[in-house]
Amino acid sequence: MEDALKDLLFQLGCGKKSLINDYISIVANKGLTSYKRIIQTGKKEGESLYTHVLNGIFVFERLRPLLNLSEIEAKVIMTVYSVHDLNKLEQFAHYRSYNPIGVKENFAEELERIGFQAFFPEYHDYLEDITTLARSHSAHLHTVGELWVKSHNPYQLGRERIEDLRHILRAMDVIDLSHTLEERPKKDAFLFELNTFLSKQTPVKQYEFQWHQVSENRGILTNIIHNRIAEYLETHCACIPLLFYPDGVAYLVEKDREIPFTDADLKAIGQSISGAISGMNESKFSTNFINKPRNDGFKVNQIFRNTNLNFEAIFTEIYNRITSLNYEKNLENAAQKTRDKVIMLALQKAKKIKNQPEKDRILRVATEISQNPHIMPTNDDGMKAGELLRAYYIFLKDHYENLKLIPDAWEYIYNLRAIPDDRKTFYAYFEPRRDRPFVFANDLDMSFNETFNWIIADGTELFIKFPNNAVQPSKGETQSQNLFERYIRKYVNFSFLPPQKAQFIENLKRYIENEYTQCCYCSSDLPTTDWGKNDVTEEMRIQYFSNKLQGGKLEPVRQICEICKIQFRLHKLAYSGECPGRIVKFQKQGKNKEFTTYYLHLFPYSFYTEIFLRAIRTKLNRIQYTKIEIQAFDTEGSIHELMEGKINLRLIETKGKPQKGIAKQAGVIVPKFSEMEGNILFFPLNCIGKNESERFLYAVENALLIQKFMGCKVMLTDSAVSFLEKEELADLYIDNMPVGFTGLLRSQNLTVKNLEVTWNMLIMLYKIKDVLEFEREELSELISALTEDEYKLYYMCERLLLKKVNNDSKRLKKKPKSSWQEIVLSKQVSALIQLIIERGEKMEQLRMLAKIAWEGRLKGQSLKKNSLMMPFDLVFDKLQRKSDFIDMETVQAALVEDISAYLDRTTEEKFKPKRTVKIEERRNIVKAFVNTFFSGLLQDIYKGNVNKLLADEKILKSAYLFYVRDQISSKQVEEDE
């Protein structure tokens, strides 16, 4: 793979060399990435300068075939647009006017910095052209006075060409302000500039915007619909797909040209969508739509009717799966259980029957079974033949008997093998799905392979006898091609066709009238059928209670329309399967839960471009080719690079085979089909961890990194379909945010300013983690502490600091000298915590107490914790022991005496420290310490509430210890040694 994803998006990997590929690899993936750190304001608030530049460049690349530019002119345009917003760079941000900034020396310096000499070595010769074009990129800023002088013509491209080319730059710049499909003024401004440029060409062509819009969001399915409509309109209707919004696509079309679009085109688009989905179903049918082996045998999902799969392909997969099973260990036990069960049922039935001949017949059957030790196959091969026979019976019953194409599945099988009537009566005593196939296979005495061959032969004949069965949906369903044609008519609007009538009232009326048969997921008028487990991924339950169903003794089966079924099947196709890393599910075993799946929904600030989406799909195809199923991001490494000013999203490369089991793999689950990504980008994120907080932290880190790296809006949720529109999001939306993360995230809908605060806090926490060398589990605990009380960070960090010191002592097999390591680490951590906690009155009071205590040497004989904490500990000890009959003045007086007495005892000549305060001054310092505690901390901060103060004792003591250690200089530590 590429260098750990220096570039997730823009390595297009096209086979042939092109100008846009050179720009991406030489400029966009290298020097230009520094623009990711520049976040714009105003109408482009939240969007990075990097995204703004690339949007313009990609729009320009799509327009190039229309513009008839030379390669040099194209390079000049791309060069100018890359640096046209020079005023947004940090070194020029304080200038109020573009005039003093937009000079060729500044452009030359910036182009050299971002590496343009490798892309456009001749740019030095075109600096006059570049400067004037950059100064004229805005139609509102009057910074191109040089063009007013007709004789001024220092340009390599020529003065007239410069005046023409500025219209292209203005079009590129203004279109990025068109944030929605419905927006018109910015699109009109774009068209004005584009058509002005094109009006000087021969022949003259003018363009306008047309669009298609899908009125609902169904995730993957909506992406496929967008992609297929855009492909069809470009191929058959000469529409240029230019701007990709979440709800539709804006196309450039020649002005006043009627788009030839009829019912036949709607039908063709429906067929295209159906064909795409059918192809996906066929390619992954065996993995996703043949259930895992259970006690009830292999079952084939009814979706096979909507594919072109033949019978042999389906049962070959079942044959392969049965081949991997092993029955040897359970042969005798299975046969004995079957005999016991049937004999018991036969005897119970005989007792109830008064007809003696009938009773005798039943008893003879029971005797035959009891005396036959080999009622079922006695070897592994025979049991596999029985398993295959059971699969064929289930297939016949589900897909032929239920459709009334055959009267009875077992009767059909008996006739195939010419079974006599008395033997049919015997088989009737055995449960038809679990036991009878194995008893029957034992009587046939055919090998596994022989059984497979005659089943294949008969099943193939059935497909020939009932040719429509392979594609004909069951009752209540619709042909998928016609289904999507109908869907497009109802839910897709085209600007060049009469608008669709609003469906809400009509759908609501139909929804109310069709009681208990409505689709449980949407309000469409499509026919509904039972919802089966094979239609959904394993984390979903299809039988949750719903007030759309009629109550009763049993849990009712939910009804769902075919469009919704396809929607969920596509999700299963994309992210489910038997191989490790594909099974996206929630484990529900309480403490054994090891992973959770969240979804990252990505929205553009303005729009996506065709080149950008093609790059995404190309990258996904590359990953699929390498058979990487979960692409893990090195979140910690990426955050450390961010500390150094680099915005990068590092990958963890998969070496060798992936670990078995999704619980051991974290990262983005790669979709099996790149076409499933489109106007709406979203990626499932598999999060591992020992607890839910640790898993959610991983999800949040990835959401933060992707938002910054990709320069887009991000929604983090556990829903596969976004329930918010792009306009409802700020910059990062966190759905179902745990309470323990509110201290870090501060808001559910985070703006750029919120994100700046969050990033600062997270980076400081990671720096603390680097200093104290603790695990991710402790990091999530620190985040929870931010929510409870910011000052709890001191208490948590004190514990982690002591743990590190102890671990280092064990590792080095010796104790560190005195407390020097604790003090050094404490000072480093304290500085970081103070960058997280907002400076407040509580901090000031504690710092003042620490300063008084240290300068007055109110401590014991050493720099150990107990010694440094002496006066603070005594105050809390006295408050805890305080009687209701004693007032605070008495407590303060007693404390002054107790602290002074302790200091007097520890300052005898032989214990006297090298530096000490004169005894006559010490009492005054003690009084100042005690008065500050009671008047400042207790009265001002805790409003005299002693109980509340005592409740925070551990937190306050830890904070005080950090502040005291902050006062100690390195020299004083050495003197203490």
mmCIF file of C-alpha atoms in Angstrom, residues 597-745:
data_model
loop_
_atom_site.group_PDB
_atom_site.id
_atom_site.type_symbol
_atom_site.label_atom_id
_atom_site.label_comp_id
_atom_site.label_asym_id
_atom_site.label_seq_id
_atom_site.Cartn_x
_atom_site.Cartn_y
_atom_site.Cartn_z
ATOM 1 C CA THR A 597 -19.956 -0.405 15.436
ATOM 2 C CA TYR A 598 -20.488 3.295 14.792
ATOM 3 C CA TYR A 599 -20.994 5.051 11.466
ATOM 4 C CA LEU A 600 -19.178 8.084 10.104
ATOM 5 C CA HIS A 601 -21.341 10.121 7.710
ATOM 6 C CA LEU A 602 -19.354 12.656 5.692
ATOM 7 C CA PHE A 603 -20.946 15.776 4.211
ATOM 8 C CA PRO A 604 -19.225 18.387 2.009
ATOM 9 C CA TYR A 605 -19.271 22.025 3.108
ATOM 10 C CA SER A 606 -20.347 22.877 -0.423
ATOM 11 C CA PHE A 607 -20.398 19.862 -2.766
ATOM 12 C CA TYR A 608 -18.355 16.875 -3.883
ATOM 13 C CA THR A 609 -16.819 16.803 -7.342
ATOM 14 C CA GLU A 610 -16.799 13.944 -9.820
ATOM 15 C CA ILE A 611 -12.997 13.649 -9.591
ATOM 16 C CA PHE A 612 -13.101 13.495 -5.797
ATOM 17 C CA LEU A 613 -15.713 10.708 -5.768
ATOM 18 C CA ARG A 614 -13.848 8.817 -8.467
ATOM 19 C CA ALA A 615 -10.734 9.033 -6.302
ATOM 20 C CA ILE A 616 -12.636 7.621 -3.324
ATOM 21 C CA ARG A 617 -13.884 4.679 -5.376
ATOM 22 C CA THR A 618 -10.451 4.064 -6.888
ATOM 23 C CA LYS A 619 -8.930 3.949 -3.430
ATOM 24 C CA LEU A 620 -11.599 1.533 -2.206
ATOM 25 C CA ASN A 621 -11.005 -0.700 -5.210
ATOM 26 C CA ARG A 622 -7.308 -0.766 -4.406
ATOM 27 C CA ILE A 623 -7.979 -1.728 -0.807
ATOM 28 C CA GLN A 624 -10.419 -4.435 -1.924
ATOM 29 C CA TYR A 625 -7.797 -5.786 -4.309
ATOM 30 C CA THR A 626 -5.383 -6.242 -1.408
ATOM 31 C CA LYS A 627 -8.173 -8.099 0.455
ATOM 32 C CA ILE A 628 -7.928 -5.750 3.415
ATOM 33 C CA GLU A 629 -11.326 -5.843 5.069
ATOM 34 C CA ILE A 630 -10.825 -3.425 7.942
ATOM 35 C CA GLN A 631 -8.626 -0.395 7.352
ATOM 36 C CA ALA A 632 -7.300 0.618 10.754
ATOM 37 C CA PHE A 633 -6.132 4.152 11.439
ATOM 38 C CA ASP A 634 -3.253 4.864 13.771
ATOM 39 C CA THR A 635 -5.203 7.448 15.754
ATOM 40 C CA GLU A 636 -2.521 7.968 18.393
ATOM 41 C CA GLY A 637 0.212 8.379 15.777
ATOM 42 C CA SER A 638 -1.972 10.795 13.796
ATOM 43 C CA ILE A 639 -2.643 12.879 16.912
ATOM 44 C CA HIS A 640 1.080 13.017 17.637
ATOM 45 C CA GLU A 641 1.689 14.270 14.095
ATOM 46 C CA LEU A 642 -0.985 16.891 14.687
ATOM 47 C CA MET A 643 1.009 18.059 17.724
ATOM 48 C CA GLU A 644 3.838 18.747 15.261
ATOM 49 C CA GLY A 645 1.551 20.736 12.973
ATOM 50 C CA LYS A 646 0.968 17.943 10.419
ATOM 51 C CA ILE A 647 -2.576 17.000 9.426
ATOM 52 C CA ASN A 648 -2.246 13.384 8.398
ATOM 53 C CA LEU A 649 -4.305 10.234 8.763
ATOM 54 C CA ARG A 650 -1.899 7.377 9.326
ATOM 55 C CA LEU A 651 -2.829 3.813 8.494
ATOM 56 C CA ILE A 652 -1.946 0.653 10.317
ATOM 57 C CA GLU A 653 -0.849 -1.714 7.573
ATOM 58 C CA THR A 654 -2.171 -5.264 7.713
ATOM 59 C CA LYS A 655 0.692 -7.727 7.425
ATOM 60 C CA GLY A 656 -0.126 -11.307 6.566
ATOM 61 C CA LYS A 657 -3.532 -12.677 7.363
ATOM 62 C CA PRO A 658 -5.925 -10.524 9.430
ATOM 63 C CA GLN A 659 -6.559 -11.603 12.973
ATOM 64 C CA LYS A 660 -9.443 -13.996 13.310
ATOM 65 C CA GLY A 661 -12.538 -12.378 14.762
ATOM 66 C CA ILE A 662 -13.771 -8.831 14.377
ATOM 67 C CA ALA A 663 -13.330 -8.159 18.096
ATOM 68 C CA LYS A 664 -9.571 -8.043 17.487
ATOM 69 C CA GLN A 665 -9.725 -5.614 14.562
ATOM 70 C CA ALA A 666 -10.445 -1.913 14.836
ATOM 71 C CA GLY A 667 -10.929 0.529 12.009
ATOM 72 C CA VAL A 668 -13.103 1.424 9.046
ATOM 73 C CA ILE A 669 -14.852 -1.584 7.525
ATOM 74 C CA VAL A 670 -14.154 -1.448 3.800
ATOM 75 C CA PRO A 671 -17.304 -1.820 1.646
ATOM 76 C CA LYS A 672 -17.246 -4.703 -0.806
ATOM 77 C CA PHE A 673 -18.408 -2.500 -3.688
ATOM 78 C CA SER A 674 -16.967 0.948 -4.359
ATOM 79 C CA GLU A 675 -20.201 2.055 -6.096
ATOM 80 C CA MET A 676 -21.883 2.025 -2.698
ATOM 81 C CA GLU A 677 -20.084 5.304 -1.973
ATOM 82 C CA GLY A 678 -21.360 8.401 -3.751
ATOM 83 C CA ASN A 679 -23.059 11.693 -2.946
ATOM 84 C CA ILE A 680 -23.397 10.488 0.651
ATOM 85 C CA LEU A 681 -20.100 9.129 1.974
ATOM 86 C CA PHE A 682 -20.315 6.939 5.027
ATOM 87 C CA PHE A 683 -18.100 4.340 6.638
ATOM 88 C CA PRO A 684 -18.827 1.853 9.447
ATOM 89 C CA LEU A 685 -16.232 2.098 12.188
ATOM 90 C CA ASN A 686 -15.433 -0.992 14.236
ATOM 91 C CA CYS A 687 -14.395 0.127 17.726
ATOM 92 C CA ILE A 688 -12.690 -2.207 20.157
ATOM 93 C CA GLY A 689 -11.963 -1.701 23.833
ATOM 94 C CA LYS A 690 -12.444 -3.094 27.302
ATOM 95 C CA ASN A 691 -15.493 -0.928 27.951
ATOM 96 C CA GLU A 692 -17.950 1.324 26.139
ATOM 97 C CA SER A 693 -16.035 4.501 27.064
ATOM 98 C CA GLU A 694 -12.838 3.192 25.517
ATOM 99 C CA ARG A 695 -14.682 2.184 22.347
ATOM 100 C CA PHE A 696 -16.477 5.510 22.082
ATOM 101 C CA LEU A 697 -13.171 7.344 22.553
ATOM 102 C CA TYR A 698 -11.777 5.484 19.538
ATOM 103 C CA ALA A 699 -14.843 6.507 17.530
ATOM 104 C CA VAL A 700 -14.532 10.158 18.579
ATOM 105 C CA GLU A 701 -10.814 10.260 17.753
ATOM 106 C CA ASN A 702 -11.473 8.906 14.268
ATOM 107 C CA ALA A 703 -14.338 11.350 13.731
ATOM 108 C CA LEU A 704 -12.138 14.285 14.807
ATOM 109 C CA LEU A 705 -9.240 13.193 12.600
ATOM 110 C CA ILE A 706 -11.368 12.536 9.521
ATOM 111 C CA GLN A 707 -13.173 15.870 9.929
ATOM 112 C CA LYS A 708 -9.846 17.677 9.990
ATOM 113 C CA PHE A 709 -8.077 15.526 7.385
ATOM 114 C CA MET A 710 -10.851 15.444 4.790
ATOM 115 C CA GLY A 711 -12.128 18.964 5.414
ATOM 116 C CA CYS A 712 -15.800 18.057 5.606
ATOM 117 C CA LYS A 713 -18.689 17.899 8.042
ATOM 118 C CA VAL A 714 -18.909 14.630 9.958
ATOM 119 C CA MET A 715 -21.734 12.925 11.803
ATOM 120 C CA LEU A 716 -20.872 10.124 14.259
ATOM 121 C CA THR A 717 -23.829 7.869 15.017
ATOM 122 C CA ASP A 718 -24.881 4.243 15.412
ATOM 123 C CA SER A 719 -27.356 4.617 12.537
ATOM 124 C CA ALA A 720 -26.489 3.372 9.033
ATOM 125 C CA VAL A 721 -28.573 6.193 7.517
ATOM 126 C CA SER A 722 -28.086 9.832 8.442
ATOM 127 C CA PHE A 723 -31.173 11.325 10.079
ATOM 128 C CA LEU A 724 -29.998 14.953 9.723
ATOM 129 C CA GLU A 725 -29.563 17.138 6.662
ATOM 130 C CA LYS A 726 -26.215 18.729 5.926
ATOM 131 C CA GLU A 727 -27.543 22.182 6.825
ATOM 132 C CA GLU A 728 -28.490 20.959 10.315
ATOM 133 C CA LEU A 729 -24.887 20.029 11.130
ATOM 134 C CA ALA A 730 -22.236 22.405 12.379
ATOM 135 C CA ASP A 731 -18.840 20.781 11.779
ATOM 136 C CA LEU A 732 -18.975 17.587 13.848
ATOM 137 C CA TYR A 733 -22.177 16.057 15.198
ATOM 138 C CA ILE A 734 -21.964 13.410 17.934
ATOM 139 C CA ASP A 735 -25.093 11.308 18.268
ATOM 140 C CA ASN A 736 -25.919 9.512 21.548
ATOM 141 C CA MET A 737 -22.948 11.088 23.288
ATOM 142 C CA PRO A 738 -22.217 9.426 26.662
ATOM 143 C CA VAL A 739 -22.442 11.749 29.662
ATOM 144 C CA GLY A 740 -18.821 11.006 30.490
ATOM 145 C CA PHE A 741 -17.651 12.794 27.325
ATOM 146 C CA THR A 742 -19.424 16.128 27.822
ATOM 147 C CA GLY A 743 -16.341 17.546 29.547
ATOM 148 C CA LEU A 744 -14.266 16.941 26.424
ATOM 149 C CA LEU A 745 -16.822 17.601 23.691
#
